[in-house]
Structure formats: structure tokens, C-alpha cells
Short mmCIF file of C-alpha atoms and ligand atoms in Angstrom, two decimals:
data_model
loop_
_atom_site.label_atom_id
_atom_site.label_comp_id
_atom_site.label_asym_id
_atom_site.label_seq_id
_atom_site.Cartn_x
_atom_site.Cartn_y
_atom_site.Cartn_z
CA MET A 208 63.62 101.27 146.28
CA GLN A 209 64.85 104.76 145.50
CA ARG A 210 62.08 106.88 144.04
CA ARG A 211 62.48 109.61 141.44
CA ASP A 212 63.80 112.91 142.68
CA TYR A 213 63.70 114.71 139.34
CA TRP A 214 61.47 115.04 136.33
CA ASN A 215 61.99 115.64 132.61
CA PHE A 216 60.16 117.54 129.96
CA TYR A 217 60.35 116.52 126.30
CA SER A 218 58.74 118.14 123.27
CA ALA A 219 58.71 118.01 119.51
CA GLY A 220 61.80 119.66 118.01
CA ARG A 221 59.86 122.70 116.83
CA ILE A 222 56.19 123.63 117.02
CA VAL A 223 54.77 126.13 114.53
CA PHE A 224 51.24 127.36 115.23
CA GLY A 225 49.08 129.66 113.14
CA SER A 226 45.93 129.75 111.04
CA GLY A 227 46.89 129.49 107.38
CA VAL A 228 50.53 128.84 108.17
CA ILE A 229 50.63 125.65 106.10
CA ARG A 230 51.38 127.74 103.01
CA ARG A 231 54.80 128.41 104.54
CA LEU A 232 55.63 124.73 104.96
CA ALA A 233 58.57 124.75 102.54
CA GLN A 234 60.26 127.42 104.65
CA PHE A 235 59.85 125.32 107.81
CA VAL A 236 61.37 122.17 106.28
CA GLN A 237 64.11 124.06 104.43
CA PRO A 238 66.82 123.34 107.06
CA TRP A 239 66.78 119.65 106.07
CA GLN A 240 67.46 120.39 102.37
CA ALA A 241 65.19 117.47 101.52
CA LYS A 242 64.61 116.54 97.89
CA ARG A 243 61.99 113.86 98.37
CA ALA A 244 59.09 113.90 100.79
CA LEU A 245 56.68 111.08 101.56
CA ILE A 246 53.26 112.16 102.76
CA VAL A 247 51.41 109.64 104.90
CA THR A 248 47.69 110.34 104.91
CA ASP A 249 44.27 108.97 103.94
CA ALA A 250 41.86 109.25 101.01
CA THR A 251 39.37 111.45 102.89
CA LEU A 252 41.98 114.13 103.48
CA VAL A 253 42.93 113.99 99.81
CA ARG A 254 39.25 114.37 98.86
CA VAL A 255 38.59 117.40 101.08
CA GLY A 256 41.66 119.18 99.73
CA VAL A 257 43.77 119.22 102.91
CA VAL A 258 46.55 117.15 101.33
CA ALA A 259 46.84 119.55 98.39
CA GLU A 260 47.55 122.35 100.85
CA VAL A 261 50.53 120.34 102.07
CA THR A 262 51.86 119.08 98.75
CA SER A 263 51.68 122.35 96.85
CA PRO A 264 54.17 124.39 98.93
CA LEU A 265 56.59 121.45 98.89
CA GLN A 266 56.29 120.96 95.13
CA SER A 267 56.59 124.70 94.52
CA ALA A 268 59.88 124.54 96.39
CA GLY A 269 61.05 121.86 93.93
CA MET A 270 60.58 118.81 96.10
CA THR A 271 59.38 115.47 94.76
CA VAL A 272 56.35 114.37 96.76
CA ASP A 273 55.18 110.76 97.04
CA LEU A 274 51.82 110.04 98.56
CA PHE A 275 50.64 107.16 100.72
CA ASP A 276 46.91 107.74 101.08
CA GLY A 277 45.95 104.32 102.45
CA GLY A 278 45.62 105.44 106.08
CA ALA A 279 42.44 104.70 108.04
CA PRO A 280 41.13 105.32 111.56
CA GLU A 281 42.86 103.23 114.27
CA PRO A 282 45.34 101.77 111.72
CA SER A 283 45.86 98.03 111.58
CA PHE A 284 49.09 96.08 111.01
CA ALA A 285 47.94 95.46 107.42
CA ILE A 286 47.86 99.20 106.76
CA ALA A 287 51.23 99.68 108.46
CA ASP A 288 52.67 96.94 106.21
CA GLU A 289 51.40 98.72 103.10
CA ALA A 290 52.71 102.08 104.23
CA VAL A 291 56.15 100.68 105.07
CA ALA A 292 56.37 98.81 101.75
CA MET A 293 55.55 101.95 99.80
CA ALA A 294 57.97 104.06 101.85
CA GLN A 295 60.79 101.59 101.26
CA LYS A 296 60.29 102.02 97.51
CA ALA A 297 59.96 105.81 97.68
CA ARG A 298 63.09 106.30 99.83
CA PRO A 299 62.16 109.80 101.05
CA ASP A 300 64.47 112.15 102.98
CA ILE A 301 61.56 113.42 105.07
CA VAL A 302 58.28 111.87 106.17
CA VAL A 303 55.24 114.10 106.53
CA GLY A 304 52.21 112.80 108.43
CA VAL A 305 48.95 114.60 107.59
CA GLY A 306 45.80 113.76 109.47
CA GLY A 307 44.38 112.83 112.77
CA GLY A 308 46.31 110.70 115.23
CA SER A 309 45.80 107.64 113.05
CA ASN A 310 47.84 108.98 110.12
CA LEU A 311 50.40 110.73 112.32
CA ASP A 312 51.06 107.48 114.18
CA LEU A 313 51.42 105.65 110.89
CA ALA A 314 53.94 108.26 109.73
CA LYS A 315 55.94 107.68 112.91
CA ILE A 316 55.99 103.93 112.31
CA VAL A 317 57.08 104.47 108.71
CA ALA A 318 59.83 106.90 109.68
CA GLY A 319 61.05 104.52 112.39
CA VAL A 320 61.31 101.51 110.08
CA LEU A 321 62.83 103.54 107.23
CA SER A 322 65.52 104.79 109.57
CA HIS A 323 66.43 101.60 111.39
CA GLY A 324 65.06 98.67 109.37
CA GLY A 325 63.69 95.60 111.06
CA HIS A 326 59.97 95.27 111.69
CA TYR A 327 57.77 97.78 113.48
CA ARG A 328 56.75 95.01 115.86
CA ASP A 329 60.30 95.23 117.23
CA TYR A 330 59.48 98.78 118.34
CA PHE A 331 56.42 98.02 120.47
CA GLY A 332 56.95 98.85 124.13
CA TYR A 333 59.13 101.61 125.55
CA GLY A 334 62.53 102.70 124.29
CA LYS A 335 62.75 100.15 121.48
CA VAL A 336 63.41 102.57 118.61
CA PRO A 337 67.20 102.29 118.30
CA GLY A 338 68.05 105.95 117.62
CA PRO A 339 67.10 109.21 115.90
CA ILE A 340 64.80 108.84 112.91
CA LEU A 341 64.45 110.62 109.56
CA PRO A 342 63.10 114.15 109.84
CA LEU A 343 59.44 113.65 110.70
CA VAL A 344 56.90 116.42 110.19
CA CYS A 345 53.45 115.99 111.72
CA ILE A 346 50.53 118.13 110.59
CA PRO A 347 47.38 117.48 112.63
CA THR A 348 43.96 117.84 111.02
CA THR A 349 42.01 116.95 114.14
CA ALA A 350 42.36 118.64 117.53
CA GLY A 351 43.14 115.95 118.95
CA THR A 352 45.49 113.38 119.94
CA GLY A 353 48.62 115.45 120.41
CA SER A 354 50.50 112.86 118.36
CA GLU A 355 52.23 115.76 116.60
CA VAL A 356 54.30 116.27 119.75
CA SER A 357 54.06 112.95 121.57
CA HIS A 358 56.40 109.99 121.85
CA ALA A 359 53.67 107.48 121.03
CA ALA A 360 52.58 105.61 117.94
CA VAL A 361 49.53 103.37 118.31
CA LEU A 362 48.41 100.55 116.00
CA THR A 363 45.53 98.12 116.34
CA ASP A 364 46.38 94.44 116.62
CA THR A 365 43.19 93.16 115.01
CA ALA A 366 44.02 89.48 115.60
CA ASN A 367 44.33 89.97 119.36
CA GLN A 368 41.75 92.78 119.48
CA VAL A 369 43.94 95.21 121.32
CA LYS A 370 45.82 98.44 120.68
CA VAL A 371 49.60 98.29 120.81
CA SER A 372 51.99 101.16 121.05
CA SER A 373 55.57 102.10 120.49
CA LEU A 374 56.78 104.72 122.96
CA SER A 375 60.08 106.40 122.27
CA HIS A 376 61.34 109.94 122.52
CA TYR A 377 62.86 109.39 119.07
CA LEU A 378 59.29 109.29 117.75
CA ARG A 379 58.64 112.88 118.77
CA PRO A 380 58.35 114.74 115.48
CA ALA A 381 61.16 117.09 114.52
CA LEU A 382 58.50 119.57 113.41
CA ALA A 383 54.81 119.96 114.27
CA VAL A 384 52.89 122.38 112.07
CA VAL A 385 49.59 123.17 113.77
CA ASP A 386 47.31 125.08 111.42
CA PRO A 387 43.81 125.26 112.92
CA LYS A 388 42.34 125.98 109.48
CA LEU A 389 43.16 122.41 108.50
CA THR A 390 40.62 121.20 111.09
CA LEU A 391 37.71 123.16 109.55
CA THR A 392 36.68 120.18 107.43
CA CYS A 393 36.96 117.70 110.28
CA PRO A 394 33.58 115.94 110.57
CA ARG A 395 31.42 116.41 113.65
CA GLN A 396 32.05 112.93 115.06
CA ALA A 397 35.82 113.08 114.63
CA SER A 398 35.86 116.58 116.15
CA ALA A 399 33.93 115.38 119.19
CA ASP A 400 35.90 112.16 119.64
CA SER A 401 39.33 113.71 119.21
CA GLY A 402 38.37 116.72 121.34
CA ILE A 403 37.34 114.59 124.28
CA ASP A 404 40.52 112.56 123.82
CA ALA A 405 42.45 115.80 124.33
CA LEU A 406 40.43 116.46 127.49
CA THR A 407 41.21 112.95 128.68
CA HIS A 408 44.92 113.55 128.07
CA ALA A 409 44.87 116.75 130.09
CA ILE A 410 42.84 115.32 132.98
CA GLU A 411 44.84 112.08 133.20
CA ALA A 412 48.08 114.10 133.13
CA PHE A 413 46.89 116.54 135.79
CA THR A 414 45.53 113.88 138.16
CA ALA A 415 48.35 111.34 137.66
CA MET A 416 50.59 109.94 140.36
CA SER A 417 53.22 112.53 141.18
CA TYR A 418 56.73 111.96 139.75
CA ASP A 419 58.19 111.54 143.25
CA GLN A 420 55.51 109.05 144.31
CA LEU A 421 55.78 106.77 141.29
CA ASP A 422 56.28 103.17 142.26
CA VAL A 423 59.12 102.81 139.73
CA PRO A 424 62.82 102.75 140.65
CA VAL A 425 64.68 105.91 139.72
CA ASP A 426 67.04 104.07 137.39
CA GLU A 427 64.40 102.06 135.53
CA PRO A 428 63.62 103.40 132.05
CA PHE A 429 59.98 104.48 132.06
CA PRO A 430 57.95 106.21 129.35
CA TYR A 431 56.23 108.80 131.55
CA ASP A 432 57.36 110.90 134.50
CA GLY A 433 54.12 111.20 136.41
CA LYS A 434 52.54 114.47 137.47
CA GLN A 435 55.13 117.27 137.11
CA PRO A 436 54.92 121.06 137.01
CA ILE A 437 55.38 121.91 133.32
CA GLY A 438 52.97 119.21 132.25
CA ASP A 439 50.50 120.51 134.84
CA CYS A 440 50.60 124.07 133.45
CA LEU A 441 49.90 122.79 129.97
CA ALA A 442 47.15 120.47 131.16
CA GLU A 443 45.39 123.22 133.11
CA ARG A 444 45.35 125.57 130.14
CA ALA A 445 44.19 122.78 127.84
CA ILE A 446 41.28 121.89 130.15
CA GLU A 447 40.19 125.52 130.27
CA LEU A 448 40.35 125.93 126.49
CA ILE A 449 38.48 122.69 125.88
CA GLY A 450 35.74 123.81 128.28
CA GLN A 451 35.41 127.03 126.29
CA HIS A 452 35.68 125.69 122.74
CA LEU A 453 34.83 122.01 122.31
CA PHE A 454 31.05 122.39 122.16
CA LYS A 455 31.30 125.10 119.51
CA ALA A 456 33.96 123.33 117.48
CA VAL A 457 31.60 120.34 117.23
CA HIS A 458 28.34 122.19 116.61
CA GLU A 459 29.66 125.08 114.51
CA PRO A 460 32.32 123.37 112.39
CA GLY A 461 33.16 126.56 110.48
CA ASN A 462 33.81 128.58 113.64
CA LEU A 463 37.52 129.37 113.29
CA ALA A 464 37.87 130.81 116.80
CA ALA A 465 36.56 127.55 118.27
CA ARG A 466 38.83 125.51 116.00
CA GLU A 467 41.79 127.65 117.05
CA GLY A 468 40.89 127.21 120.71
CA MET A 469 40.76 123.45 120.32
CA ALA A 470 44.02 123.32 118.34
CA LEU A 471 45.65 125.43 121.02
CA ALA A 472 44.40 122.93 123.62
CA ALA A 473 45.18 119.66 121.89
CA THR A 474 48.90 120.18 121.30
CA PRO A 475 49.63 121.24 124.92
CA ALA A 476 47.45 118.36 126.13
CA GLY A 477 49.69 116.10 124.04
CA LEU A 478 52.77 117.57 125.68
CA ALA A 479 51.16 117.17 129.10
CA PHE A 480 50.21 113.52 128.74
CA SER A 481 53.37 112.48 126.94
CA ASN A 482 55.46 113.80 129.84
CA ASN A 483 53.16 113.26 132.82
CA ALA A 484 50.94 110.32 132.03
CA VAL A 485 47.97 108.73 130.54
CA ALA A 486 46.51 106.20 132.93
CA VAL A 487 43.47 104.06 133.65
CA VAL A 488 41.12 105.66 131.11
CA HIS A 489 43.55 104.85 128.32
CA ALA A 490 44.32 101.42 129.74
CA LEU A 491 40.62 100.51 129.73
CA GLU A 492 40.11 101.96 126.25
CA TYR A 493 42.82 99.79 124.69
CA PRO A 494 40.93 96.45 124.91
CA ILE A 495 37.50 98.07 124.55
CA GLY A 496 38.46 99.91 121.39
CA GLY A 497 40.17 96.77 120.08
CA ALA A 498 37.10 94.58 120.65
CA LEU A 499 34.19 96.96 120.06
CA HIS A 500 35.75 99.04 117.27
CA CYS A 501 34.81 102.38 118.73
CA SER A 502 37.15 105.28 118.07
CA HIS A 503 39.88 105.92 120.63
CA GLY A 504 38.28 109.23 121.59
CA ALA A 505 34.75 107.88 121.94
CA GLY A 506 36.00 105.06 124.18
CA ASN A 507 38.01 107.45 126.34
CA GLY A 508 35.19 109.97 126.56
CA LEU A 509 32.80 107.24 127.64
CA LEU A 510 35.13 106.00 130.35
CA LEU A 511 36.50 109.30 131.61
CA PRO A 512 33.84 110.24 134.21
CA TYR A 513 33.75 106.71 135.65
CA VAL A 514 37.50 106.69 136.16
CA MET A 515 37.36 110.22 137.58
CA ARG A 516 34.86 108.95 140.17
CA PHE A 517 37.28 106.18 141.14
CA ASN A 518 40.16 108.68 141.44
CA LEU A 519 38.19 111.39 143.22
CA PRO A 520 38.89 110.49 146.86
CA LEU A 521 42.67 110.85 146.36
CA ARG A 522 42.57 113.89 144.08
CA ILE A 523 40.17 116.39 145.69
CA PRO A 524 42.31 119.54 145.10
CA GLU A 525 43.00 118.64 141.48
CA PHE A 526 39.35 117.89 140.78
CA LYS A 527 38.27 121.14 142.39
CA ARG A 528 40.70 122.94 140.08
CA ILE A 529 39.38 121.06 137.04
CA ALA A 530 35.83 122.08 137.97
CA GLN A 531 36.92 125.72 138.06
CA LEU A 532 38.78 125.42 134.77
CA LEU A 533 35.66 123.98 133.17
CA GLY A 534 33.76 127.06 134.27
CA GLU A 535 31.93 125.66 137.32
CA ASP A 536 31.13 128.13 140.06
CA VAL A 537 32.41 126.42 143.20
CA THR A 538 32.33 129.38 145.57
CA GLY A 539 31.05 128.42 148.96
CA LEU A 540 31.20 124.69 148.27
CA ALA A 541 33.09 122.27 150.49
CA ASP A 542 36.18 120.93 148.69
CA ALA A 543 34.71 117.46 148.13
CA GLU A 544 31.55 118.93 146.66
CA ALA A 545 33.52 121.30 144.46
CA ALA A 546 35.66 118.40 143.26
CA GLU A 547 32.54 116.40 142.40
CA ARG A 548 31.55 119.22 140.03
CA ALA A 549 34.47 118.29 137.77
CA ILE A 550 32.79 114.98 137.09
CA THR A 551 29.38 116.45 136.40
CA ALA A 552 30.94 119.08 134.12
CA VAL A 553 32.68 116.37 132.09
CA GLU A 554 29.47 114.33 131.94
CA ARG A 555 27.56 117.33 130.65
CA LEU A 556 30.18 118.19 128.04
CA ARG A 557 30.36 114.56 126.96
CA ALA A 558 26.59 114.35 126.47
CA SER A 559 26.45 117.70 124.67
CA ILE A 560 28.77 116.50 121.90
CA GLY A 561 27.22 113.06 121.45
CA ILE A 562 29.83 110.80 123.05
CA PRO A 563 28.38 107.41 124.12
CA GLN A 564 27.81 107.06 127.84
CA ARG A 565 27.59 103.30 128.32
CA ILE A 566 29.66 100.35 127.14
CA ARG A 567 26.47 98.58 126.10
CA GLU A 568 25.80 101.42 123.62
CA LEU A 569 28.97 100.29 121.82
CA GLY A 570 27.62 96.74 121.58
CA GLY A 571 29.65 95.36 124.49
CA THR A 572 28.27 92.62 126.74
CA ARG A 573 28.62 92.15 130.49
CA GLU A 574 30.44 88.87 129.83
CA GLN A 575 33.25 90.77 128.11
CA LEU A 576 34.00 92.99 131.11
CA PRO A 577 36.29 90.61 133.06
CA LEU A 578 38.50 90.14 130.00
CA PHE A 579 38.63 93.91 129.46
CA ALA A 580 39.64 94.36 133.10
CA GLN A 581 42.28 91.66 132.81
CA LYS A 582 43.79 93.04 129.59
CA SER A 583 43.83 96.58 130.99
CA PHE A 584 45.39 95.51 134.27
CA ALA A 585 48.16 93.85 132.29
CA ILE A 586 49.25 97.29 131.04
CA LYS A 587 51.12 97.79 134.29
CA ARG A 588 52.77 101.10 133.37
CA LEU A 589 49.37 102.77 133.09
CA MET A 590 48.26 101.38 136.46
CA VAL A 591 51.17 102.83 138.42
CA LEU A 592 50.70 106.20 136.73
CA ASN A 593 47.10 106.54 137.86
CA GLY A 594 46.49 108.90 140.78
CA ARG A 595 44.91 105.99 142.63
CA CYS A 596 46.46 102.58 141.91
CA PRO A 597 43.70 100.13 141.06
CA THR A 598 43.41 96.38 141.56
CA GLU A 599 42.03 94.27 138.74
CA ASN A 600 38.79 94.13 140.72
CA ASP A 601 38.64 97.93 140.89
CA LEU A 602 38.87 97.98 137.10
CA LEU A 603 36.00 95.52 136.87
CA ASP A 604 33.95 97.72 139.21
CA ILE A 605 34.64 100.77 137.01
CA LEU A 606 33.58 98.80 133.94
CA GLN A 607 30.41 97.52 135.66
CA ALA A 608 29.52 101.11 136.51
CA ALA A 609 30.19 102.15 132.92
CA PHE A 610 28.26 99.24 131.43
N1 LIG B 281 50.32 109.02 119.27
C1 LIG B 281 49.63 109.53 120.24
O1 LIG B 281 50.17 110.20 121.10
C2 LIG B 281 48.16 109.29 120.28
C3 LIG B 281 47.41 109.85 121.32
C4 LIG B 281 46.05 109.63 121.31
C5 LIG B 281 45.46 108.88 120.31
N2 LIG B 281 46.22 108.32 119.33
C6 LIG B 281 45.65 107.53 118.23
O2 LIG B 281 45.06 108.43 117.31
C7 LIG B 281 43.98 107.77 116.62
C8 LIG B 281 42.76 108.65 116.65
O3 LIG B 281 43.05 109.86 115.99
P1 LIG B 281 41.98 111.03 115.78
O4 LIG B 281 41.03 111.04 116.90
O5 LIG B 281 42.75 112.24 115.51
O6 LIG B 281 41.15 110.57 114.51
P2 LIG B 281 41.60 109.79 113.19
O7 LIG B 281 42.97 110.13 112.80
O8 LIG B 281 41.28 108.35 113.38
O9 LIG B 281 40.60 110.41 112.10
C9 LIG B 281 39.22 110.10 112.14
C10 LIG B 281 38.58 110.36 110.77
O10 LIG B 281 38.50 111.76 110.56
C11 LIG B 281 38.97 112.09 109.27
N3 LIG B 281 39.55 113.43 109.36
C12 LIG B 281 40.53 113.85 110.20
N4 LIG B 281 40.76 115.16 110.01
C13 LIG B 281 39.94 115.58 109.03
C14 LIG B 281 39.73 116.84 108.39
N5 LIG B 281 40.37 117.93 108.75
N6 LIG B 281 38.83 116.87 107.39
C15 LIG B 281 38.12 115.79 107.02
N7 LIG B 281 38.27 114.58 107.61
C16 LIG B 281 39.17 114.48 108.60
C17 LIG B 281 40.00 111.04 108.94
O11 LIG B 281 40.13 110.92 107.56
C18 LIG B 281 39.39 109.82 109.59
O12 LIG B 281 38.50 109.17 108.71
C19 LIG B 281 43.80 106.44 117.31
O13 LIG B 281 44.40 105.42 116.56
C20 LIG B 281 44.51 106.61 118.63
O14 LIG B 281 44.99 105.39 119.17
C21 LIG B 281 47.55 108.55 119.31
FE1 LIG B 282 44.40 109.40 123.81
#
């Protein structure tokens, strides 16, 4: 098998970043000359006034704005059906997702189906979206998932109790408007959960299997490239910023500097993971989140240190670097000991923002673990991307440790 001898880097079409910049939204979307926008969001964001900050500049510019506010955390197929049905009636020229990853992913699904018809189920997997989609604007209100720049859209298959995703570079938004002020109203729990999700993205990207070691033939279409240099730069900076700002963003919700730090971390972490990789943490979270109904971020945050411990022996230099980025003083320590500090730093941060530490705290039972391991192991792409390729038994061991 010929391995990869090159890597790629993809992004959103344009990223605008700035506190208060949402008031200039009409100027940013002007190139599309759109007359009708559909906003995909949820009732909470309408209630706290975030949606008004998005609609008013568009309406002032003479655009007709339709609103789908039926989004909800970890959106189900039923919600996607409603959103698509409304969008098909509204027939917008641009789709604007406003919210955390849940609403942004829904907006991607809506834009995909509006552009190419068929059913969104046809788009699950990699490379199934047939071509470019309607102009898609994503405006994150958590800091966060990185969905505003990523190629992923995730829904929850409630019948089979598992998350399912569509991965396509056509789903990368044409425009991401990152205004940290929009995260000021984000509740403590959502700030903690989405923040640790961003940390998980950066750590999984930075410790992934290298692009030239991936056990995937060079000519096989594959949604991630593995560890590569641009993704690494972004991941390193994101880890450092999260170490500096996550605690404050959670405990001092009105602290704009902390919110800006986290916003400035989450988008690059999204670029890092959506080029390099997410891996075993995310693979394990998919069935756990589907069955135990925890948020994506809480599940990832819970699992992250356990997976790091599994990966540690093959990723000593990376873990040492992560420890330094998280502010650990590793001078004088042997490399293995310094690397270990990355895990303890993540455990401390996790506990300090109230992320659960055990699967049993989420209501899981020991009897469920083999099925979780089996379902995770079936997500083969995430196994080969992990810095240390696990067996199904390894996954079960990680889950037992995390139980
Ligand atoms: N597409 C991707 O690349 C990607 C990556 C990671 C995760 N995800 C997905 O993202 C989802 C999780 O997204 P999330 O962690 O951003 O949370 P979320 O979108 O589920 O939001 C959580 C809650 O916080 C509320 N909220 C969000 N911002 C707010 C604000 N500024 N003010 C008041 N309330 C606010 C929402 O209304 C919601 O009730 C999961 O479905 C996950 O699978 C997607
Ligand atoms: Fe994630």
C-alpha cells in the first residue's frame, strides 16, 4: 500500500473575528446579493436576544429574514426534518446558522438538502454531499465546536442511540462570523462543555497519527489527513489559550477577555481537528452520548484523560508539549514524567469546570460498556487516526478505567 506523501489544509471560505462585529453582518454577506435569508437557531438564543443581533443588520439592509427556531442540543432527525421542511417553503438564497454546534450543524444539513435535494440521510458518511451548497454563514454562540469552519455536521439517531455525521468539504461554511460578545450569555454548563470539546479537538488533532503514517491508501478518499503542520500550529495555540481562559470563561461569564480567548481558541481548534483528526475520544463519545444523553462536550471531557493515558506511551514529545502549553512547569523532569503532567493538567481543568469524571455519573452501567466499545470500534476512520491504534479490547479497557 502506498501511504500519503502530502497533506491538505481546508478552511471556511472567510473567517471574520471581532467583538461586536456582528453589527456589520450585512456588509459581510453583501457579495452574495441575497434577498432572502433563513436563520437556523433555537428558542433560547431568540430569548436572550442573540438572534435579534443577527436579524437586525440583515433586515436593515433590506433582506427578508425567515426564522427556524426549533433547534435543540444534539439535534435529532425529527428536528432536522422540521428544519428542512420549513427551509423548503422559505426558499432562501442564504442560510445563516446561529448557535452552538447543534444549530450550526442543523444549518449545514438544511443548506445541503436545499442545494441538492434528496434526504440528509444520503449525506451521512464522507464525501456524500454532491457539490457546492448555498452560501452558508455560521455564527457561533459557544466557544466551542469549531463547526463554523469544519466539514462536519452531526445529528443524533435517537432510534439507534448513536451520533451520525456527514463529512464533506462542501459543508465548510462560506463565511464564519466569530463575535466573542455573542458568547457572553452562554450558560455555565454549555461554556464548560463546549470549551472542553475545543480542548479535545486540539489535543486529538495534535496527538493524531501522522499524515504519512496513516494506514489508508494514498488514493482512497478520507475525511481527515492525520497530524500535519498547519493543523499542529493551530492546535498548539488553541491548547495554550484554553489553558489560560477556560476556567475564567466558565466562572466569570461576563469576562470579555476570557470569552475572547476561548473564541480565539475554538475556531482554530476546529480547523485543526477538521484537517488533522478527531480520534478515539470522539469515537467513544458517539455511542455514550447517544445512549446516556450527555452533551457532546461533557462526554468528551470525561473521556479525554483516559484516552490520553492510553496514547501516552507513543506520544511522549507531544504530551510534554501539551503540558507546557497548559502552563505546567516541566523543567528538570524526565520526558515521560513531563508528558504525564499533560494528563494531570487536563484532569485538574476538567474538575475545575464541573465536567463529570466517571461514566457511572452519567447513569451508565458496566453492562453497557462492551456495546459502547463495539459501536466505537466500528467507526474505523477514527481508530486509524488515533496516535495509537486500539483494538476493541483496548477500548473496553479505556471504558472500564473511565467507569
Ligand atoms: N460540526 C462539527 O464540527 C462539530 C464538532 C463538535 C461538536 N459538534 C456538535 O455540536 C453539538 C454541541 O454544540 P455546543 O457544545 O456548541 O452546544 P449546543 O449547540 O448544543 O448548545 C447548548 C445549549 O446552549 C445554549 N446556548 C448556546 N449559546 C448560547 C448563548 N450565547 N447564550 C445562551 N444560550 C446559549 C443553546 O441554546 C443550547 O441550549 C453536538 O451536537 C456535537 O455533536 C459538531
Ligand atoms: Fe467535538
